[in-house]
Coordinates of C-alpha atoms in Angstrom, one line a residue:
M592 CA 3.6 32.9 -52.7
I593 CA 3.8 32.4 -49.1
R594 CA 0.8 31.8 -46.9
K595 CA -0.8 30.4 -44.3
I596 CA -2.6 26.7 -45.3
I597 CA -3.1 23.5 -42.8
K598 CA -0.2 20.8 -42.4
I599 CA -1.4 17.3 -41.5
D600 CA 0.5 15.1 -39.2
S601 CA 0.0 11.7 -40.6
D602 CA 1.7 9.9 -37.6
K603 CA -1.0 11.6 -35.4
C604 CA -4.0 11.0 -38.3
N605 CA -6.1 7.9 -36.8
G606 CA -7.9 8.0 -40.3
C607 CA -11.4 9.0 -38.8
G608 CA -12.2 11.3 -41.8
S609 CA -13.8 14.2 -39.8
C610 CA -11.3 16.9 -41.5
A611 CA -12.4 15.9 -45.0
S612 CA -15.5 15.9 -44.1
A613 CA -15.5 19.3 -42.4
C614 CA -13.3 20.6 -45.2
H615 CA -16.3 22.6 -47.6
E616 CA -13.6 23.1 -50.2
G617 CA -12.6 19.5 -51.1
A618 CA -9.0 20.1 -50.3
I619 CA -8.5 17.0 -47.6
E620 CA -8.7 13.5 -48.9
M621 CA -8.7 10.1 -47.2
V622 CA -5.9 8.2 -48.8
N623 CA -5.1 4.4 -47.4
G624 CA -6.4 5.4 -44.4
K625 CA -4.9 8.7 -43.4
A626 CA -6.0 12.4 -44.2
I627 CA -3.9 14.2 -46.9
L628 CA -3.9 17.7 -48.2
A629 CA -4.5 16.5 -51.8
R630 CA -5.0 20.0 -53.3
E631 CA -3.3 22.9 -51.7
S632 CA -4.9 25.7 -53.9
Y633 CA -8.4 24.2 -52.6
C634 CA -7.4 25.4 -49.2
D635 CA -8.4 28.4 -48.2
G636 CA -6.5 28.7 -44.9
L637 CA -8.9 29.0 -42.3
G638 CA -9.0 26.1 -40.8
D639 CA -12.6 24.7 -40.3
C640 CA -10.8 21.3 -40.3
L641 CA -8.7 22.1 -37.1
P642 CA -11.6 21.7 -34.7
E643 CA -12.6 18.7 -36.2
C644 CA -9.5 16.7 -35.3
P645 CA -9.8 14.2 -32.6
T646 CA -5.9 13.9 -32.1
G647 CA -5.0 17.3 -32.9
A648 CA -3.2 16.3 -36.1
I649 CA -3.8 19.5 -38.2
S650 CA -2.1 22.6 -37.5
F651 CA -1.3 25.7 -39.5
E652 CA 2.0 26.8 -41.4
E653 CA 3.3 29.6 -43.5
R654 CA 4.9 27.9 -46.5
E655 CA 5.3 28.6 -50.4
A656 CA 2.1 27.1 -52.0
P657 CA 0.3 28.3 -54.7
A658 CA -2.9 30.5 -54.0
Y659 CA -6.3 29.9 -53.1
D660 CA -8.3 29.1 -56.5
E661 CA -12.0 30.2 -55.4
A662 CA -13.5 29.4 -59.2
A663 CA -11.7 26.4 -58.9
V664 CA -13.5 25.2 -55.8
L665 CA -16.7 26.9 -56.8
A666 CA -16.7 24.1 -59.9
S667 CA -15.7 21.4 -57.9
K668 CA -18.5 22.0 -55.9
Q669 CA -21.1 22.4 -58.9
K670 CA -19.8 19.3 -60.1
K671 CA -20.3 17.2 -57.1
A672 CA -23.9 18.7 -56.4
Q673 CA -24.8 17.6 -59.8
E674 CA -23.1 13.9 -59.3
H675 CA -25.0 13.8 -55.8
T676 CA -28.7 14.6 -57.5
H677 CA -28.1 12.0 -60.4
T678 CA -27.0 9.3 -57.7
H679 CA -29.7 10.1 -55.7
A680 CA -31.9 10.1 -58.5
C681 CA -31.6 6.6 -60.3
P682 CA -33.7 4.4 -58.8
G683 CA -31.4 1.7 -59.1
S684 CA -29.2 3.5 -56.3
R685 CA -32.5 3.9 -54.1
M686 CA -31.4 2.4 -50.7
R687 CA -34.1 -0.8 -49.6
Q688 CA -34.0 -2.9 -46.4
M689 CA -36.2 -6.3 -47.7
Q690 CA -38.3 -8.4 -45.3
W691 CA -38.8 -11.9 -46.7
D692 CA -42.0 -14.1 -46.5
E693 CA -39.8 -17.5 -46.9
S694 CA -43.3 -19.2 -46.2
A695 CA -44.5 -18.2 -49.1
C696 CA -41.7 -20.0 -51.5
S697 CA -42.2 -23.8 -51.8
A698 CA -39.0 -25.8 -51.6
D699 CA -41.0 -28.8 -53.4
A700 CA -41.7 -26.6 -56.1
G701 CA -38.4 -25.6 -56.3
E702 CA -38.8 -22.2 -55.0
F703 CA -36.5 -21.0 -52.8
P704 CA -36.1 -17.5 -51.3
S705 CA -33.9 -15.1 -52.3
Q706 CA -31.5 -13.9 -49.0
L707 CA -30.4 -10.5 -50.1
R708 CA -31.6 -8.1 -47.4
Q709 CA -30.7 -4.5 -49.0
W710 CA -30.4 -2.4 -51.7
P711 CA -28.2 -1.3 -53.6
C712 CA -25.4 -4.1 -52.5
Q713 CA -22.8 -3.1 -55.2
I714 CA -20.1 -1.9 -53.2
K715 CA -19.6 0.9 -54.9
L716 CA -23.3 2.1 -55.1
L717 CA -23.6 1.4 -51.0
P718 CA -24.6 4.1 -48.2
V719 CA -21.6 4.1 -46.0
N720 CA -24.0 4.4 -43.1
A721 CA -27.3 2.7 -43.6
P722 CA -29.5 1.0 -41.0
Y723 CA -29.1 -2.5 -42.0
F724 CA -25.2 -2.3 -41.1
A725 CA -26.3 -2.1 -37.6
G726 CA -25.7 -5.2 -35.9
A727 CA -24.8 -7.1 -39.3
D728 CA -22.6 -9.6 -40.2
L729 CA -20.8 -8.8 -43.8
L730 CA -20.3 -11.1 -46.4
I731 CA -18.2 -9.2 -48.7
A732 CA -18.4 -11.3 -52.4
A733 CA -16.9 -10.9 -55.2
D734 CA -19.2 -10.8 -58.6
C735 CA -18.4 -13.8 -59.6
T736 CA -19.3 -16.0 -56.8
A737 CA -22.9 -16.1 -57.3
F738 CA -22.9 -17.8 -60.6
A739 CA -20.4 -20.6 -59.7
Y740 CA -21.4 -21.4 -56.3
A741 CA -25.1 -22.4 -56.7
N742 CA -25.8 -22.5 -53.2
I743 CA -25.1 -19.2 -52.4
H744 CA -28.0 -17.4 -51.2
A745 CA -28.6 -20.4 -48.0
A746 CA -25.0 -21.1 -47.5
Y747 CA -23.3 -17.4 -47.3
M748 CA -26.0 -14.8 -47.9
K749 CA -28.3 -16.0 -45.2
G750 CA -28.5 -13.7 -42.2
K751 CA -26.1 -11.4 -43.7
I752 CA -25.7 -8.1 -45.7
T753 CA -24.2 -8.2 -49.1
L754 CA -21.5 -6.7 -50.5
I755 CA -20.2 -7.2 -54.1
G756 CA -17.6 -6.3 -56.3
C757 CA -15.0 -7.1 -58.5
P758 CA -11.8 -5.0 -58.2
K759 CA -10.4 -6.0 -61.8
L760 CA -13.7 -4.6 -63.5
D761 CA -14.1 -1.6 -61.1
A762 CA -10.4 -0.6 -60.9
V763 CA -10.7 0.8 -57.7
D764 CA -9.3 0.3 -54.1
Y765 CA -12.4 -1.0 -52.5
S766 CA -10.6 -0.4 -48.8
E767 CA -11.4 3.2 -48.0
K768 CA -14.8 2.6 -48.1
L769 CA -14.9 -0.7 -46.2
T770 CA -12.9 0.5 -43.3
A771 CA -15.6 3.6 -43.5
I772 CA -18.3 1.3 -43.4
L773 CA -16.6 -0.8 -40.7
R774 CA -15.5 2.2 -38.3
Q775 CA -18.9 3.9 -38.6
N776 CA -21.2 0.9 -37.9
D777 CA -21.7 -1.8 -35.3
V778 CA -20.8 -4.7 -37.5
R779 CA -20.3 -8.1 -36.0
S780 CA -18.3 -10.1 -38.3
V781 CA -16.6 -10.3 -42.1
T782 CA -16.8 -12.6 -44.6
V783 CA -15.6 -13.0 -47.9
L784 CA -15.9 -14.9 -50.9
R785 CA -13.7 -15.1 -53.6
M786 CA -13.0 -16.9 -56.6
E787 CA -9.7 -19.1 -57.3
V788 CA -8.3 -16.5 -59.9
P789 CA -5.4 -13.8 -59.0
C790 CA -7.5 -10.8 -59.5
C791 CA -9.9 -12.1 -56.9
G792 CA -7.2 -11.5 -54.4
G793 CA -7.5 -7.8 -54.7
L794 CA -11.1 -8.2 -53.1
A795 CA -9.5 -10.0 -50.1
M796 CA -6.4 -7.8 -49.3
A797 CA -9.1 -4.6 -49.3
A798 CA -11.2 -6.4 -46.8
Q799 CA -8.3 -7.3 -44.9
K800 CA -6.6 -4.0 -44.8
A801 CA -10.3 -2.1 -43.9
A802 CA -10.9 -4.6 -41.0
Q803 CA -7.1 -3.5 -39.5
D804 CA -7.5 0.1 -40.6
S805 CA -10.8 0.0 -38.8
G806 CA -9.4 -0.8 -35.4
K807 CA -11.9 -3.1 -34.5
A808 CA -11.0 -7.0 -33.9
L809 CA -13.4 -8.6 -36.0
P810 CA -14.2 -12.1 -36.5
F811 CA -12.7 -12.3 -40.1
Q812 CA -13.0 -15.4 -42.8
V813 CA -12.1 -15.7 -46.4
V814 CA -13.5 -18.5 -48.3
T815 CA -12.4 -19.7 -51.8
I816 CA -14.8 -20.9 -54.6
S817 CA -13.3 -22.8 -57.7
I818 CA -14.6 -22.2 -61.2
D819 CA -16.2 -25.4 -61.1
G820 CA -18.3 -24.1 -58.1
T821 CA -16.6 -26.2 -55.2
I822 CA -15.3 -24.7 -52.0
L823 CA -11.5 -24.8 -51.7
D824 CA -10.7 -23.4 -48.2
A825 CA -13.0 -21.8 -45.5

């Protein structure tokens, strides 16, 4: 059928994500740092997203498109609401910011304080906007680095907000979420701690892409750890 539907100019899109947030039907998604009309049947053609676009990348057009599927939109909204409730009801996903009393630990007794300053720390579970991101130095670390490199807390985690992940096990592209974190918060620097194995390169590439797409000139460093726990480059 011929009907009114939104059109997104990818050249004008700056990847801010405002339109995706404004689209209550879930028709718009952010892919590789750009907004796209992912589900034409979810677009009602009313244009709630138009006034939210700061670059004028969204307009109306009349063209052949599937009919607006209100039932599918309502089902999708219900599913997202259930997922949101489940996620926030889980104690393991509840946001916390920690302040450790380092004087309570004794180095002579072999006790060293944890340098983890926030929870959660898994990239998939982290909220995009959190108070601990303000003025933070980020450590984006591969899961295995904590086990391979014994001094990770004192050498790399101290004074930083730690984000961990494994692109091979999670099978996701972290770049979109990392871009949102860098773009929406006053982050000071990014350090990536990866293993020497090839699959770990996905974490470094996602972080590099996020730093570029954020539009900010941030100090950026990649450190590679060998499987025997030595630093190969820094």
